[in-house]
Tab-separated table of C-alpha atoms in Angstrom:
chain	number	residue	atom	x	y	z
A	1	MET	CA	164.643	115.112	302.645
A	2	ASP	CA	166.879	114.461	299.727
A	3	THR	CA	165.598	114.952	296.211
A	4	ASP	CA	167.466	113.906	293.194
A	5	SER	CA	167.522	116.801	290.720
A	6	THR	CA	169.554	117.144	287.614
A	7	PRO	CA	171.223	120.585	287.339
A	8	THR	CA	170.202	122.622	284.299
A	9	LYS	CA	173.006	122.877	281.779
A	10	PRO	CA	173.592	126.092	279.853
A	11	PRO	CA	172.836	125.795	276.120
A	12	THR	CA	175.769	124.473	274.175
A	13	PRO	CA	177.014	126.298	271.094
A	14	GLY	CA	175.424	123.696	268.886
A	15	SER	CA	171.909	124.136	270.286
A	16	PRO	CA	169.164	125.661	268.099
A	17	ARG	CA	168.433	128.429	270.655
A	18	TRP	CA	172.005	129.744	270.430
A	19	ALA	CA	171.983	129.673	266.604
A	20	THR	CA	168.680	131.562	266.491
A	21	GLY	CA	170.012	134.239	268.838
A	22	CYS	CA	173.159	134.675	266.732
A	23	GLY	CA	171.083	134.880	263.537
A	24	ILE	CA	168.907	137.632	265.016
A	25	ALA	CA	171.958	139.560	266.228
A	26	VAL	CA	173.611	139.386	262.798
A	27	THR	CA	170.379	140.507	261.080
A	28	VAL	CA	169.952	143.470	263.446
A	29	LEU	CA	173.607	144.470	263.052
A	30	THR	CA	173.371	144.293	259.234
A	31	ALA	CA	170.196	146.420	259.251
A	32	LEU	CA	171.887	149.030	261.453
A	33	VAL	CA	174.912	149.201	259.133
A	34	VAL	CA	172.669	149.661	256.049
A	35	LEU	CA	170.551	152.337	257.745
A	36	GLY	CA	173.707	154.099	258.908
A	37	GLY	CA	175.059	154.130	255.352
A	38	VAL	CA	171.822	155.587	253.978
A	39	ALA	CA	171.725	158.240	256.707
A	40	LEU	CA	175.361	159.168	256.038
A	41	GLY	CA	174.650	159.531	252.303
A	42	GLU	CA	171.680	161.812	253.001
A	43	PHE	CA	173.766	163.820	255.466
A	44	GLU	CA	176.507	164.341	252.860
A	45	LYS	CA	173.914	165.444	250.296
A	46	GLY	CA	172.512	167.850	252.870
A	47	LEU	CA	175.947	169.395	253.337
A	48	THR	CA	176.745	169.758	249.648
A	49	GLY	CA	173.187	170.380	248.423
A	50	TYR	CA	171.415	168.714	245.561
A	51	GLY	CA	172.027	169.576	241.936
A	52	HIS	CA	175.718	168.746	241.637
A	53	LEU	CA	177.186	166.822	238.723
A	54	GLU	CA	178.137	163.251	239.534
A	55	GLY	CA	181.893	163.096	239.085
A	56	THR	CA	183.885	165.489	236.924
A	57	SER	CA	182.450	164.428	233.574
A	58	GLY	CA	180.610	167.431	232.153
A	59	SER	CA	182.637	170.054	233.992
A	60	ASP	CA	184.428	172.810	232.089
A	61	ALA	CA	187.674	170.864	232.623
A	62	GLU	CA	186.178	167.641	231.164
A	63	PRO	CA	183.438	168.643	228.711
A	64	LEU	CA	181.171	165.938	227.338
A	65	SER	CA	181.088	164.848	223.714
A	66	PRO	CA	177.971	165.374	221.576
A	67	GLY	CA	175.305	162.805	222.438
A	68	ALA	CA	176.635	162.265	225.965
A	69	THR	CA	174.556	162.735	229.120
A	70	ALA	CA	175.299	164.801	232.230
A	71	HIS	CA	174.060	163.149	235.449
A	72	TYR	CA	173.083	165.128	238.555
A	73	ASP	CA	173.009	163.701	242.067
A	74	ASP	CA	169.292	164.480	242.483
A	75	GLY	CA	168.201	162.467	239.427
A	76	LEU	CA	168.173	165.115	236.670
A	77	THR	CA	169.913	164.119	233.439
A	78	ILE	CA	170.662	166.338	230.433
A	79	THR	CA	171.678	165.119	226.988
A	80	VAL	CA	172.970	167.350	224.184
A	81	SER	CA	172.759	165.756	220.734
A	82	ALA	CA	175.407	165.959	218.051
A	83	PRO	CA	175.059	169.049	215.829
A	84	HIS	CA	173.335	168.533	212.478
A	85	ARG	CA	174.311	170.681	209.520
A	86	ASP	CA	171.317	172.110	207.682
A	87	PRO	CA	171.224	173.026	203.955
A	88	ASP	CA	171.513	176.761	204.735
A	89	ASP	CA	174.877	176.206	206.483
A	90	THR	CA	173.346	176.574	209.933
A	91	TYR	CA	173.559	173.876	212.592
A	92	SER	CA	170.949	172.465	214.923
A	93	PHE	CA	171.056	170.251	217.987
A	94	THR	CA	168.743	169.376	220.860
A	95	VAL	CA	168.983	169.584	224.636
A	96	THR	CA	166.932	166.882	226.393
A	97	TYR	CA	166.024	167.314	230.054
A	98	ASP	CA	164.879	164.184	231.923
A	99	ASN	CA	163.577	165.249	235.333
A	100	GLY	CA	164.174	162.274	237.599
A	101	THR	CA	163.921	164.484	240.698
A	102	ASP	CA	160.895	164.629	242.967
A	103	GLU	CA	160.184	168.308	242.289
A	104	GLU	CA	159.095	170.558	239.448
A	105	LEU	CA	161.968	172.312	237.665
A	106	ARG	CA	162.133	175.415	235.480
A	107	PRO	CA	165.056	174.644	233.180
A	108	GLY	CA	164.708	177.972	231.365
A	109	GLY	CA	164.380	180.085	234.458
A	110	THR	CA	162.194	183.125	234.813
A	111	PRO	CA	161.401	185.610	233.364
A	112	PRO	CA	161.119	184.593	229.701
A	113	GLY	CA	163.780	186.004	227.426
A	114	THR	CA	166.708	184.632	229.408
A	115	GLY	CA	166.666	181.143	227.897
A	116	VAL	CA	169.498	181.046	225.369
A	117	GLY	CA	172.516	183.225	224.691
A	118	MET	CA	176.041	183.404	223.358
A	119	SER	CA	177.669	184.344	226.661
A	120	GLY	CA	176.923	184.988	230.296
A	121	PHE	CA	174.592	183.123	232.605
A	122	ALA	CA	171.713	182.072	230.321
A	123	PRO	CA	170.318	178.550	230.909
A	124	ILE	CA	171.723	177.536	227.485
A	125	VAL	CA	174.875	179.217	226.159
A	126	VAL	CA	176.337	178.432	222.725
A	127	ARG	CA	179.642	180.051	221.845
A	128	GLY	CA	182.813	179.577	219.856
A	129	GLY	CA	185.895	178.085	221.461
A	130	LYS	CA	186.584	175.574	224.199
A	131	PRO	CA	184.904	175.815	227.614
A	132	ARG	CA	187.882	177.473	229.310
A	133	SER	CA	188.781	179.829	226.470
A	134	PRO	CA	187.970	183.530	227.050
A	135	ASP	CA	184.238	184.304	227.059
A	136	ILE	CA	183.945	186.982	224.378
A	137	PRO	CA	180.263	187.850	223.766
A	138	GLY	CA	179.089	186.578	220.399
A	139	TRP	CA	182.518	185.384	219.304
A	140	GLY	CA	182.326	182.829	216.537
A	141	VAL	CA	178.626	181.868	216.815
A	142	THR	CA	175.201	183.441	216.284
A	143	VAL	CA	172.242	181.770	217.976
A	144	LEU	CA	169.148	181.671	215.754
A	145	ASP	CA	165.420	181.327	216.556
A	146	ARG	CA	165.839	182.241	220.211
A	147	ALA	CA	162.081	182.672	220.614
A	148	GLY	CA	161.458	179.066	219.524
A	149	THR	CA	164.098	177.750	221.899
A	150	GLU	CA	162.818	179.828	224.807
A	151	SER	CA	159.191	178.812	224.259
A	152	ALA	CA	160.208	175.139	224.540
A	153	LEU	CA	162.554	175.782	227.455
A	154	THR	CA	160.566	178.113	229.727
A	155	PRO	CA	157.488	176.090	230.887
A	156	PRO	CA	157.815	174.154	234.158
A	157	LEU	CA	159.031	170.574	233.849
A	158	GLY	CA	157.251	168.224	236.244
A	159	ALA	CA	158.854	165.386	238.163
A	160	ASP	CA	159.448	162.271	236.039
A	161	ARG	CA	158.849	164.278	232.835
A	162	LYS	CA	161.118	164.711	229.817
A	163	ARG	CA	161.481	167.615	227.382
A	164	THR	CA	163.569	168.123	224.242
A	165	VAL	CA	164.525	171.696	223.330
A	166	PRO	CA	165.755	172.565	219.796
A	167	VAL	CA	168.671	174.991	219.326
A	168	ARG	CA	169.932	176.478	216.028
A	169	PHE	CA	173.117	178.455	215.461
A	170	LYS	CA	175.360	179.739	212.690
A	171	PRO	CA	179.154	179.789	213.083
A	172	ASP	CA	181.113	182.754	211.733
A	173	LYS	CA	183.394	180.314	209.935
A	174	GLU	CA	183.650	176.588	209.347
A	175	GLY	CA	185.781	174.432	211.574
A	176	GLY	CA	186.846	175.111	215.109
A	177	PHE	CA	185.313	174.332	218.445
A	178	VAL	CA	181.893	175.195	219.798
A	179	THR	CA	180.985	175.004	223.484
A	180	VAL	CA	177.475	174.386	224.792
A	181	LYS	CA	176.929	175.227	228.451
A	182	VAL	CA	173.649	174.141	230.050
A	183	ALA	CA	172.814	175.624	233.455
A	184	PRO	CA	169.361	174.301	234.411
A	185	GLN	CA	167.581	176.729	236.708
A	186	SER	CA	166.053	175.472	239.970
A	187	THR	CA	165.879	176.302	243.664
A	188	ALA	CA	169.092	174.290	244.185
A	189	ASP	CA	172.542	175.693	243.523
A	190	ARG	CA	172.946	173.600	240.388
A	191	ASP	CA	176.216	173.022	238.502
A	192	ALA	CA	176.450	173.927	234.826
A	193	ALA	CA	177.303	171.111	232.411
A	194	TYR	CA	179.499	171.545	229.322
A	195	TRP	CA	179.681	169.892	225.900
A	196	GLN	CA	182.270	170.524	223.204
A	197	PHE	CA	181.675	170.193	219.454
A	198	THR	CA	184.046	170.269	216.528
A	199	LEU	CA	182.397	171.648	213.376
A	200	ASN	CA	183.501	170.098	210.083
């Protein structure tokens, strides 16, 4: 018994079924590439840790200018304003912390009394000279109203919160360079950021 049947032809490249399959494959491949890139970025951050400066801007080799902002890879930004000369020949500036991380930070560290200094490892250091010049305690600058600075600096800073901390100092003489080093304290091994002023 002979039956007349037409053999089924495979779909041609121009058929809608083939185009749909290719579209799905391209979409899946693109999604895998994007997810792989995100995972690689998180892996790299896991190796280096959070709290590092983005790029070299703000390092002791490339200090920032007054008014510039240091950016950290976990979302924290710090801005040091230009110094303002007061009538009593002292200077004042502000340090603004913008906590774009997802955790609470303690920019002033603990215990109180370690917030601002003229040398060493305080969270805010103001001293004479350029960032890489010798660190001689108290050379060229006297920090004033430490208690006021520390009281603004010490309380915890919540995620997505901002705080501005005032700092006052008196140089031993007019002119010359002043370095501000900000080392925000946190559980991460965080880089210090540097700014360089010229006093007129």
